[in-house]
PDB file of C-alpha atoms and ligand atoms in Angstrom:
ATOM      1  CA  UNK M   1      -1.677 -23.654 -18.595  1.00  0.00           C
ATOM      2  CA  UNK M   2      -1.598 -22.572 -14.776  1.00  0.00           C
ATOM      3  CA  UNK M   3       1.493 -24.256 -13.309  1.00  0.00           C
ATOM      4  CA  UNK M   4      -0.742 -25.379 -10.494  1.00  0.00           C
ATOM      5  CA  UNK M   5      -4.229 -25.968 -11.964  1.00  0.00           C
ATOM      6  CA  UNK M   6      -5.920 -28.766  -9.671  1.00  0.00           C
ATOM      7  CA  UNK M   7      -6.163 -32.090 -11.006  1.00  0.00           C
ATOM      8  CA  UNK M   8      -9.797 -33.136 -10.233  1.00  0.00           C
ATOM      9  CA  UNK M   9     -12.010 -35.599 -11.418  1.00  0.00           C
ATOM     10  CA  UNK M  10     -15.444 -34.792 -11.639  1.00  0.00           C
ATOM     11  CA  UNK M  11     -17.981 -37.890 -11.457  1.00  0.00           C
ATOM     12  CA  UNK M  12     -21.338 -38.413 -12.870  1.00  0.00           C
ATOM     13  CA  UNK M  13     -22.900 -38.166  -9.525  1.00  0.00           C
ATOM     14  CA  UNK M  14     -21.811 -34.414  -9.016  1.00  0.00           C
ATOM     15  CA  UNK M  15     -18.802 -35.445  -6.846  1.00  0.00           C
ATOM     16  CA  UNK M  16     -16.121 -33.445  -7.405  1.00  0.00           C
ATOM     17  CA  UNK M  17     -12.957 -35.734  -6.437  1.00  0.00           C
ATOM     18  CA  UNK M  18      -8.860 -34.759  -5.719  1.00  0.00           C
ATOM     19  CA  UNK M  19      -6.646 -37.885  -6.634  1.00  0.00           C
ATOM     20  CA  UNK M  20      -3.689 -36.126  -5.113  1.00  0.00           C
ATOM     21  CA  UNK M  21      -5.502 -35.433  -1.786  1.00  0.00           C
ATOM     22  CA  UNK M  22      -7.583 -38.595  -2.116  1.00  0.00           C
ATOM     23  CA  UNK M  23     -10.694 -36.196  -0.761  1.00  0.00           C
ATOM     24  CA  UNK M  24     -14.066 -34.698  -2.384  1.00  0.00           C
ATOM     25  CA  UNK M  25     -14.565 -31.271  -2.468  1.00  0.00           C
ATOM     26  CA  UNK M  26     -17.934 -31.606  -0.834  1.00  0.00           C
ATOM     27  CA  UNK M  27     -20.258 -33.991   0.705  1.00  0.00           C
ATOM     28  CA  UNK M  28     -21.725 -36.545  -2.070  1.00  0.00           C
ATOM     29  CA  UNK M  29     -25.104 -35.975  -0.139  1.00  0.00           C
ATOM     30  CA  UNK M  30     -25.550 -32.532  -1.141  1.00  0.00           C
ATOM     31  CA  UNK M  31     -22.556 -29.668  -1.201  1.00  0.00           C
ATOM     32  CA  UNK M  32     -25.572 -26.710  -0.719  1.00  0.00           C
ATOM     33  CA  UNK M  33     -27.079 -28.065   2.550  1.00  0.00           C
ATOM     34  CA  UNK M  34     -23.716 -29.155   3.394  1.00  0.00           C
ATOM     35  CA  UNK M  35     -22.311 -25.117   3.395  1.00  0.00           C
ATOM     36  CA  UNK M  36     -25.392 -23.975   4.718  1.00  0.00           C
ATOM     37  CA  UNK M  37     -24.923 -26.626   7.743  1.00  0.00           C
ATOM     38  CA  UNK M  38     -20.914 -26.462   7.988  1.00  0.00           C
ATOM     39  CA  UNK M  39     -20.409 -22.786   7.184  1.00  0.00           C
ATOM     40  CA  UNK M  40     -23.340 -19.983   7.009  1.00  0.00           C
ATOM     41  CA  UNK M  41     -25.028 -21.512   9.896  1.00  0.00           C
ATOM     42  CA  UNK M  42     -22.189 -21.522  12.795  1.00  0.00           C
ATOM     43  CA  UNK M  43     -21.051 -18.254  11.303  1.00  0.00           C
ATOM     44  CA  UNK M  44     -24.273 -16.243  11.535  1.00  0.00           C
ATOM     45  CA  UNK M  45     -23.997 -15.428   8.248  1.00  0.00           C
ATOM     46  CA  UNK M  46     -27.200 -13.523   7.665  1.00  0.00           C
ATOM     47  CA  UNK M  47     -27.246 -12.228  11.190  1.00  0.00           C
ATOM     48  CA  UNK M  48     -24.086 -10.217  10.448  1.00  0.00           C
ATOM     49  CA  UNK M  49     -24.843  -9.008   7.180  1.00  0.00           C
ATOM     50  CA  UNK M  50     -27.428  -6.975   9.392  1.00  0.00           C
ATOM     51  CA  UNK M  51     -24.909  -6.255  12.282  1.00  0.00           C
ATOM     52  CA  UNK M  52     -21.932  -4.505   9.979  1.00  0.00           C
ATOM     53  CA  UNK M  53     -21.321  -2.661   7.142  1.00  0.00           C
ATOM     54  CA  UNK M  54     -19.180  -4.572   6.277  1.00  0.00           C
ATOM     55  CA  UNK M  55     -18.557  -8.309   6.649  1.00  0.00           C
ATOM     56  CA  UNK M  56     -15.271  -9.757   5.811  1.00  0.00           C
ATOM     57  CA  UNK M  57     -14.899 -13.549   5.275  1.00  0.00           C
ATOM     58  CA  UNK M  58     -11.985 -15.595   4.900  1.00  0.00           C
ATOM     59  CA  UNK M  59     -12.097 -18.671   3.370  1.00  0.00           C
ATOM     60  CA  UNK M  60      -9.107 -21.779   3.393  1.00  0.00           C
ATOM     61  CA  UNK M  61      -9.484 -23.109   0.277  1.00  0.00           C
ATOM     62  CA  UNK M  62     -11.692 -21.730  -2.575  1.00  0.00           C
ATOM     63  CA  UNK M  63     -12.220 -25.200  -4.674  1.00  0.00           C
ATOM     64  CA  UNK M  64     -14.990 -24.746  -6.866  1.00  0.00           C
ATOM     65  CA  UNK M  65     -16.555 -21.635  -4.731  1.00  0.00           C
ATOM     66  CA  UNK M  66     -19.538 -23.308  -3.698  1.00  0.00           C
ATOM     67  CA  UNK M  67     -19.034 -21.519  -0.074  1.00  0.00           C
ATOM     68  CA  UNK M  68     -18.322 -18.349  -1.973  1.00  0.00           C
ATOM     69  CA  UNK M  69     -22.097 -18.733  -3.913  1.00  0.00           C
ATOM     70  CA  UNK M  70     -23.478 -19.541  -1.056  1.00  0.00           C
ATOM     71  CA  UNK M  71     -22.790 -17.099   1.087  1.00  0.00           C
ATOM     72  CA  UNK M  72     -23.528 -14.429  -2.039  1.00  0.00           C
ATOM     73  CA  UNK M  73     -26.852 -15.789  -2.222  1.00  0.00           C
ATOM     74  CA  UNK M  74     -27.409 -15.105   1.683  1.00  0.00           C
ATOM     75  CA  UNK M  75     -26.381 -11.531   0.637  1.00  0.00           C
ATOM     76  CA  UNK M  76     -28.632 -10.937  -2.008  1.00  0.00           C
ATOM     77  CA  UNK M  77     -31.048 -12.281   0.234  1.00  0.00           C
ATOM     78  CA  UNK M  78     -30.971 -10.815   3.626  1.00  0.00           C
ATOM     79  CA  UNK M  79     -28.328  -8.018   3.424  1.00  0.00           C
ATOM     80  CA  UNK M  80     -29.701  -4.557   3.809  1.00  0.00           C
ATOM     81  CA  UNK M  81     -28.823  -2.196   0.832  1.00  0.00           C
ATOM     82  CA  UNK M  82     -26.638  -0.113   2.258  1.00  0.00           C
ATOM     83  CA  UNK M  83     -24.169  -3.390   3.697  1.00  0.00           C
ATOM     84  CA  UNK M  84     -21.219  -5.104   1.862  1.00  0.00           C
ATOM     85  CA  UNK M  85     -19.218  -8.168   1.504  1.00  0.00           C
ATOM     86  CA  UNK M  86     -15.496  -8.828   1.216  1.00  0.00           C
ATOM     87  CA  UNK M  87     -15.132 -12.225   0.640  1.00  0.00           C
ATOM     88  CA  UNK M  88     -10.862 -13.498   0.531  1.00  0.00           C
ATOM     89  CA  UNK M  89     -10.179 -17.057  -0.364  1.00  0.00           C
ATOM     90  CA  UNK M  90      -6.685 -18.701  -0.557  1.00  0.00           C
ATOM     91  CA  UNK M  91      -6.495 -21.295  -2.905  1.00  0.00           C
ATOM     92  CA  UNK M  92      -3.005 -23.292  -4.178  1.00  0.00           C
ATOM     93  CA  UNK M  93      -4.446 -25.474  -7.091  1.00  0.00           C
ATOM     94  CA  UNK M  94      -6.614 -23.441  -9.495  1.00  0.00           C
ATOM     95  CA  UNK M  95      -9.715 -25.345 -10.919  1.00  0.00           C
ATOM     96  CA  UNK M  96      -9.148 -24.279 -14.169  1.00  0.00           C
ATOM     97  CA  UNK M  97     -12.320 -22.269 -16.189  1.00  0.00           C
ATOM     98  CA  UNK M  98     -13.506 -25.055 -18.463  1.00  0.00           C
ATOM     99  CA  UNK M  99     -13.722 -27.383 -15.800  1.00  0.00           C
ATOM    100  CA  UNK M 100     -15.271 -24.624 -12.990  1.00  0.00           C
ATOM    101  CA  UNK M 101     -18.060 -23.854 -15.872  1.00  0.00           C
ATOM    102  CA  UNK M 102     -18.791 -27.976 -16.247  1.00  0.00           C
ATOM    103  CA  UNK M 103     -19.053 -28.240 -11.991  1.00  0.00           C
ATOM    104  CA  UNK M 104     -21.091 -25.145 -12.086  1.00  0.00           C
ATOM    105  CA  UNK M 105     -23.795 -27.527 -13.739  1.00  0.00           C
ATOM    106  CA  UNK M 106     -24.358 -29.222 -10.733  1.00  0.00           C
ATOM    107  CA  UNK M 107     -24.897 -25.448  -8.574  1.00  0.00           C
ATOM    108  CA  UNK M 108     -28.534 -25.681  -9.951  1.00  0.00           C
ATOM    109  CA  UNK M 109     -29.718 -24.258  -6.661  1.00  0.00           C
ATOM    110  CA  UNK M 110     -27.397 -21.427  -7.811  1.00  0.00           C
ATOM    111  CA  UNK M 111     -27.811 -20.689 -11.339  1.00  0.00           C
ATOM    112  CA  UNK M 112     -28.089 -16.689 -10.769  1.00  0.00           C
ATOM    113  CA  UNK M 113     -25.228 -16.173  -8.218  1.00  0.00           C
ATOM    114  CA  UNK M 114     -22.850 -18.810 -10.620  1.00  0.00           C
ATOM    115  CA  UNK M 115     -23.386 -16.977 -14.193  1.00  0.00           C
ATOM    116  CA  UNK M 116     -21.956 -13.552 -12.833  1.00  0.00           C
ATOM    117  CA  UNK M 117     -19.255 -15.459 -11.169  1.00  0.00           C
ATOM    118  CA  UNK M 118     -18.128 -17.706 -13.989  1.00  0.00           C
ATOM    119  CA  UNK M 119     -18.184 -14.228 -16.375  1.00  0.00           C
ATOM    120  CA  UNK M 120     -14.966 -12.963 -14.350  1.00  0.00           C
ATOM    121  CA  UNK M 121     -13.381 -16.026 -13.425  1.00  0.00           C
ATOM    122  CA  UNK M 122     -13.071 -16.689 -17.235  1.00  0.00           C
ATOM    123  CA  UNK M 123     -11.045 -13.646 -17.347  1.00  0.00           C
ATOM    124  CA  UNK M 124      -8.516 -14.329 -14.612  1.00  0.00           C
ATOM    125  CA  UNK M 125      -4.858 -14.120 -15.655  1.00  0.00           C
ATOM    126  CA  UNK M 126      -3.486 -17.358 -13.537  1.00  0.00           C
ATOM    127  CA  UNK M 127      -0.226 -16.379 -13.365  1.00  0.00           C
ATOM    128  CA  UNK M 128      -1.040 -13.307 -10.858  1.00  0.00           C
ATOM    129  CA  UNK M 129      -1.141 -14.036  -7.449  1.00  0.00           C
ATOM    130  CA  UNK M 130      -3.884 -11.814  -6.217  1.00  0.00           C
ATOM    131  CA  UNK M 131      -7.305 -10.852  -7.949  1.00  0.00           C
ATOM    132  CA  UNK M 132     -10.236  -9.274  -7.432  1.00  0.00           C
ATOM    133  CA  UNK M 133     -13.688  -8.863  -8.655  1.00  0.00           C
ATOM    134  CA  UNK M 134     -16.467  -6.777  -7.774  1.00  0.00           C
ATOM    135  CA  UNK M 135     -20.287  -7.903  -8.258  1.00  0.00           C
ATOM    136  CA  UNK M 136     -23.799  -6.185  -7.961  1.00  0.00           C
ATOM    137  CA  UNK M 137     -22.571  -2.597  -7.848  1.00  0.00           C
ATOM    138  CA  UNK M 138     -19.279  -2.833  -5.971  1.00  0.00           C
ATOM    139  CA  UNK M 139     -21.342  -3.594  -2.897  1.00  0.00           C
ATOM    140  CA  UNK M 140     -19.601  -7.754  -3.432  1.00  0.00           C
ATOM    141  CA  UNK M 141     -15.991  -7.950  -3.699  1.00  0.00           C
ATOM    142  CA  UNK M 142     -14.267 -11.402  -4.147  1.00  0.00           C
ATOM    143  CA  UNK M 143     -10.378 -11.622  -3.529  1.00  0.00           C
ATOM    144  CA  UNK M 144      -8.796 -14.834  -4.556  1.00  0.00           C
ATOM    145  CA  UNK M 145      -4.697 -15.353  -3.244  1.00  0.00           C
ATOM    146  CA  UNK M 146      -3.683 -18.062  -5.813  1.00  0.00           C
ATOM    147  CA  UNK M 147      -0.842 -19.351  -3.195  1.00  0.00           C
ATOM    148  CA  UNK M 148       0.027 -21.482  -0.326  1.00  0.00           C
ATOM    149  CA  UNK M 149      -1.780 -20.906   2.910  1.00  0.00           C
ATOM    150  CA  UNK M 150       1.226 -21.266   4.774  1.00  0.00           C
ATOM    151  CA  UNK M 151       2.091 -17.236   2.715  1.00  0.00           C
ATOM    152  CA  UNK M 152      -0.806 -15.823   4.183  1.00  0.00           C
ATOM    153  CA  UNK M 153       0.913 -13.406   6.504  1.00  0.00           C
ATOM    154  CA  UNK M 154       2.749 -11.623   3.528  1.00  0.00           C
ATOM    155  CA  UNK M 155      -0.572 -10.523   1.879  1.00  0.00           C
ATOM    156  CA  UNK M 156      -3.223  -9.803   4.819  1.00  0.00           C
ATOM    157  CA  UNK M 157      -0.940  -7.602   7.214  1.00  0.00           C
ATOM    158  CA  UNK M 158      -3.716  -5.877   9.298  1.00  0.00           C
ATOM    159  CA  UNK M 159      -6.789  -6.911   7.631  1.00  0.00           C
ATOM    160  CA  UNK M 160      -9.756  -8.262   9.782  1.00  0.00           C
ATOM    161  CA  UNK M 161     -12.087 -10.641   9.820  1.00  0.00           C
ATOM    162  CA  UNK M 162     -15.622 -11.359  11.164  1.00  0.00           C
ATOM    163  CA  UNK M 163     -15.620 -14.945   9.671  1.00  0.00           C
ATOM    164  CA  UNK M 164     -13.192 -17.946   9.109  1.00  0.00           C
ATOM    165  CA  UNK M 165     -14.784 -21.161   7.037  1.00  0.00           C
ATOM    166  CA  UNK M 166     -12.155 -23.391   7.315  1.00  0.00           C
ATOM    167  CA  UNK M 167     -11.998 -25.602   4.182  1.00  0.00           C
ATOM    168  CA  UNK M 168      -9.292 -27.741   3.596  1.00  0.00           C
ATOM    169  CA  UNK M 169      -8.914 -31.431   2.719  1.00  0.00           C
ATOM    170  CA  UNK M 170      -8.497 -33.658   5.346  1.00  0.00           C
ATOM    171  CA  UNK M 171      -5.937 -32.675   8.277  1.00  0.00           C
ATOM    172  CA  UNK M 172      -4.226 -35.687   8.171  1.00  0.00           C
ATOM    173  CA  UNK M 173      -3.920 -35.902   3.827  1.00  0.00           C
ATOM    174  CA  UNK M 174      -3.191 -31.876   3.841  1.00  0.00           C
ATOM    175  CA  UNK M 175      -1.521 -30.455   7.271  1.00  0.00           C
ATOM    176  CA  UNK M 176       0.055 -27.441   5.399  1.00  0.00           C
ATOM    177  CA  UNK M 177      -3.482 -26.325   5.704  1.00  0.00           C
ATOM    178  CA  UNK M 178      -4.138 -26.579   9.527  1.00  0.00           C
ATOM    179  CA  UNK M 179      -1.202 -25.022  10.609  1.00  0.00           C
ATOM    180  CA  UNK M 180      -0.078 -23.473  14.559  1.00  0.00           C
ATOM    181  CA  UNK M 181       0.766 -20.765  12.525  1.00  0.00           C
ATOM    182  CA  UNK M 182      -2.527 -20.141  10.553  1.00  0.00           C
ATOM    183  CA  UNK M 183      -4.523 -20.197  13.634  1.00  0.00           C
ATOM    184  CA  UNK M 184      -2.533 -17.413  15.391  1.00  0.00           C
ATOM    185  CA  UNK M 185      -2.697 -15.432  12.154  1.00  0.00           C
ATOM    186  CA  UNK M 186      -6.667 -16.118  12.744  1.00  0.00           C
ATOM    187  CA  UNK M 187      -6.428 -14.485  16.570  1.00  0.00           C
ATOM    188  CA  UNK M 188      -4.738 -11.601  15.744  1.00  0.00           C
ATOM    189  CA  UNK M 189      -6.759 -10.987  12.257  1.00  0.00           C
ATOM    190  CA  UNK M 190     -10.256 -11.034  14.105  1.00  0.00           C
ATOM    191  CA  UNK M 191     -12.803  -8.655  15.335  1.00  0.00           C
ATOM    192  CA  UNK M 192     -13.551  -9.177  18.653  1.00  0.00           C
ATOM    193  CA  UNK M 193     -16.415 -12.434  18.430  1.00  0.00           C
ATOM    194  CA  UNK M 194     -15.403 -13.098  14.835  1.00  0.00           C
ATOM    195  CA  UNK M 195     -16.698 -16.459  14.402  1.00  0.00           C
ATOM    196  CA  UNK M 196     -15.024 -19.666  12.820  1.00  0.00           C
ATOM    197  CA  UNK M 197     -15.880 -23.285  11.843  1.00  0.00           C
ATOM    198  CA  UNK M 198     -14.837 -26.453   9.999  1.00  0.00           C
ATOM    199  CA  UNK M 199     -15.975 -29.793   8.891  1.00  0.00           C
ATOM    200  CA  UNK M 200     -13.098 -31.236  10.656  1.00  0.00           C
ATOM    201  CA  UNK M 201     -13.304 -32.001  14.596  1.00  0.00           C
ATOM    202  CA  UNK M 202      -9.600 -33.007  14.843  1.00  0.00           C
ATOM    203  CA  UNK M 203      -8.049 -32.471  18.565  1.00  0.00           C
ATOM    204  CA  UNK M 204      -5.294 -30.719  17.273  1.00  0.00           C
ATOM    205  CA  UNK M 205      -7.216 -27.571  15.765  1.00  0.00           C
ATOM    206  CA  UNK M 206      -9.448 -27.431  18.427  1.00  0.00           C
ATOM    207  CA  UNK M 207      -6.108 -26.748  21.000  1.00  0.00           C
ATOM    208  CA  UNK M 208      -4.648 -24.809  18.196  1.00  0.00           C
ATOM    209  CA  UNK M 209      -7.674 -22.485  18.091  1.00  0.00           C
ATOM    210  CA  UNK M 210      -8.486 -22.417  21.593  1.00  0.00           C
ATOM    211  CA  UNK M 211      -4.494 -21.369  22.028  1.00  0.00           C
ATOM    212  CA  UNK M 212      -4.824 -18.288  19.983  1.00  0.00           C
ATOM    213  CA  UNK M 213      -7.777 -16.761  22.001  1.00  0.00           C
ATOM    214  CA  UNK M 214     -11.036 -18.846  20.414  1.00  0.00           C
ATOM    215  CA  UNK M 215     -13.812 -20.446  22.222  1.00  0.00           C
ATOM    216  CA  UNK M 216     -14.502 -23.712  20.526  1.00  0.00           C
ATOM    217  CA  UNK M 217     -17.378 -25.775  20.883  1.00  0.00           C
ATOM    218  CA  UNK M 218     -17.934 -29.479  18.619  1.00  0.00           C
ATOM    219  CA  UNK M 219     -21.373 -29.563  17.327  1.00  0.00           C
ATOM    220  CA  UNK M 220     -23.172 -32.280  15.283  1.00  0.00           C
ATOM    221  CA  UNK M 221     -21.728 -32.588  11.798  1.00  0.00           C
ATOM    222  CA  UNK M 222     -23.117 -32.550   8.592  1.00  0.00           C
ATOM    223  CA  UNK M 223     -25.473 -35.803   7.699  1.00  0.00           C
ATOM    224  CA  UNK M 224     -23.607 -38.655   8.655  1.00  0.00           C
ATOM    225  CA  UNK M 225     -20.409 -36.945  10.154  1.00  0.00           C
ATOM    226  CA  UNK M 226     -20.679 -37.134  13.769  1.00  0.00           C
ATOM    227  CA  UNK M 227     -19.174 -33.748  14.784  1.00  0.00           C
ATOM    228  CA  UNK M 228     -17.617 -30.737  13.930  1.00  0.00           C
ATOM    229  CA  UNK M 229     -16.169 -27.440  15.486  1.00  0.00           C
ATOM    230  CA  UNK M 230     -17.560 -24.253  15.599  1.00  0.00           C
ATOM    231  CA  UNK M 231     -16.391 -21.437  17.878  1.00  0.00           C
ATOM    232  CA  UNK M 232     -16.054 -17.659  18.126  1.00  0.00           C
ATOM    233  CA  UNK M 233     -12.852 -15.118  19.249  1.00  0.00           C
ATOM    234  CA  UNK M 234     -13.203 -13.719  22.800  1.00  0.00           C
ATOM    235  CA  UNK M 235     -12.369 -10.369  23.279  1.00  0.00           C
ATOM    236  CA  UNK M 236      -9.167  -9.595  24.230  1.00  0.00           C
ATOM    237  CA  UNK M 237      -8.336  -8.333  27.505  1.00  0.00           C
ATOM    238  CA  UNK M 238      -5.842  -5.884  26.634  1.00  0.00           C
ATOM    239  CA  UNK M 239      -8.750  -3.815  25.391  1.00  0.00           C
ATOM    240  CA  UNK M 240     -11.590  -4.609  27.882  1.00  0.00           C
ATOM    241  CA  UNK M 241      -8.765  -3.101  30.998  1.00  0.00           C
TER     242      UNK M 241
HETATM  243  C1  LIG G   1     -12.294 -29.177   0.464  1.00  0.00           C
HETATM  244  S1  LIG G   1     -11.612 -28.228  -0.836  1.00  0.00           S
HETATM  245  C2  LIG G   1     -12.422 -26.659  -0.672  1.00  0.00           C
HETATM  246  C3  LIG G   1     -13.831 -26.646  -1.162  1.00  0.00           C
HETATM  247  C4  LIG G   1     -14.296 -25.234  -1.405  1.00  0.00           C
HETATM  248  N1  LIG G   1     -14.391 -24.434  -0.215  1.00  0.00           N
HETATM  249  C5  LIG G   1     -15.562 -25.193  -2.214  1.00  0.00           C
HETATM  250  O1  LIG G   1     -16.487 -24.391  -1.851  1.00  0.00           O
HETATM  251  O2  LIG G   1     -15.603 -25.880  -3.235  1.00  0.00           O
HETATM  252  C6  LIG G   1      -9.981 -27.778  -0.220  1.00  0.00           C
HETATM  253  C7  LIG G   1      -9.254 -26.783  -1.096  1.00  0.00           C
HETATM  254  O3  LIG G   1      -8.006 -26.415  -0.493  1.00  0.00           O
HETATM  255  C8  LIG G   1      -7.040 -26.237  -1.532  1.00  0.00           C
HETATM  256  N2  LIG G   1      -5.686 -26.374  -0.956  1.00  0.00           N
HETATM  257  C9  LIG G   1      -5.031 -27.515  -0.617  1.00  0.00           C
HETATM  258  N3  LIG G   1      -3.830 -27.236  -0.042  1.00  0.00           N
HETATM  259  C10 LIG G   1      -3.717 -25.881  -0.008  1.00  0.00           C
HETATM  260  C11 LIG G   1      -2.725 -24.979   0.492  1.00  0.00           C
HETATM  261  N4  LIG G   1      -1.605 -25.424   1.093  1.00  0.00           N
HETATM  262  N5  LIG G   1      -2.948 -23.650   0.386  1.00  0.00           N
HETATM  263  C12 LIG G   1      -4.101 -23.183  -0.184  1.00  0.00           C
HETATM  264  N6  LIG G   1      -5.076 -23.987  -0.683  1.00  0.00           N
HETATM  265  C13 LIG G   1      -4.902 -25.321  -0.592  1.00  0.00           C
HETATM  266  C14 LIG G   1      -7.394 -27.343  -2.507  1.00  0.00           C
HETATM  267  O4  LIG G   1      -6.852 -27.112  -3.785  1.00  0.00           O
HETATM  268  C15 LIG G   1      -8.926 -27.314  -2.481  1.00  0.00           C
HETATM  269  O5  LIG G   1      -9.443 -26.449  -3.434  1.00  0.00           O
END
């Protein structure tokens, strides 16, 4: 077994519960609307498949990869045929197979996007680091880092980003996660109005973001959380003069 997997609980309801974080994966009152709400929406998700070639996410903290089906579905959707997604997710504490294919169940407003995903993940050798799948003809790639977010410097040098879903626990239960030194990795790793949000509305990520060049605006959160941040990267001066 994966030195790391996560140690979850998963209730009858659908919630999908961390003991050691004392957090849910995702809202009880409906983890699809609340991606849509939290993530694809403040990120112009659709909008950009349109706009680029290629879109490159980044995701902090994969968890059961309900943002990851999400915004595949949104692909398959709206992308042209000619555009492509690289999607790179960080992610410590490994839900292990069996117990991604039993919260899978719950995806059932993403049956088709989940089946082609749980096929590879079922073949992932835990012990690597780094691994990558391609989907629906090479024109979907999904990199998962297996390590600490706090490493993410060693394996991204010069890679760029057009979106940032920011998903970790709770700030204040999981800090290693919201760190000064994330968020400048997030300037310098963005195109020029790469956009970002999070669930959280904590003071100290919106000065940490707005410090490394991002505008940040708090919007309404998702059913009964009362806000949340969403913002984009200005465009640095350096290349405007
Ligand atoms: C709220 S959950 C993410 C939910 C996920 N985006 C989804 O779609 O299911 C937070 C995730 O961050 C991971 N995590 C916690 N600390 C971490 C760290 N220091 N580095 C990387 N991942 C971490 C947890 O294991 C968990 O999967």
């Amino acid at each position: 077994m994966h030195k790391n997997f996560a140690k979850i609980e998963i209730l009858d309801t659908g919630d999908i519960y961390s003991p050691v974080f004392n957090d849910i994966y995702f809202s009880p009152a409906g983890g699809y609307m609340e991606s849509l709400h939290v993530f694809a929406e403040p990120n112009n998700i659709p909008q950009k498949f349109f706009s680029n070639e290629i879109t490159n996410i980044f995701e902090a903290g994969f968890g059961t990869g309900l943002n990851f089906l999400l915004t595949l579905k949104l692909f398959l959707q709206f992308a042209p045929k000619s555009a492509s997604l690289d999607y790179t997710s960080f992610e410590k504490y490994p839900i292990s197979p069996e117990q991604m294919e039993k919260i899978h169940n719950f995806f059932i407003f993403l049956r088709h996007e989940s089946i082609s995903f749980l096929k590879s993940y079922s073949k992932i050798d835990f012990n690597k680091n780094f691994t990558q799948f391609s989907f629906y003809n090479k024109r979907v790639s999904l990199n998962i880092i297996f390590d600490d977010l706090t490493e993410v410097k060693k394996y991204l040098p010069g890679k760029f980003f057009h979106a940032w879903y920011l998903d970790g626990f709770n700030p204040k239960e999981n800090p290693e996660m919201w760190s000064e030194s994330f968020f400048e990795f997030m300037g310098k790793n963005s195109f020029d109005n790469a956009t970002f949000s999070t669930f959280s509305a904590a003071g100290f990520i919106k000065r940490g973001l707005l410090k490394s060049g991002f505008q940040v605006e708090k919007i309404k959160g998702f059913n009964r959380k009362r806000e949340m941040l969403k913002g984009y990267k200005t465009k640095c001066l350096d290349k405007i003069f």
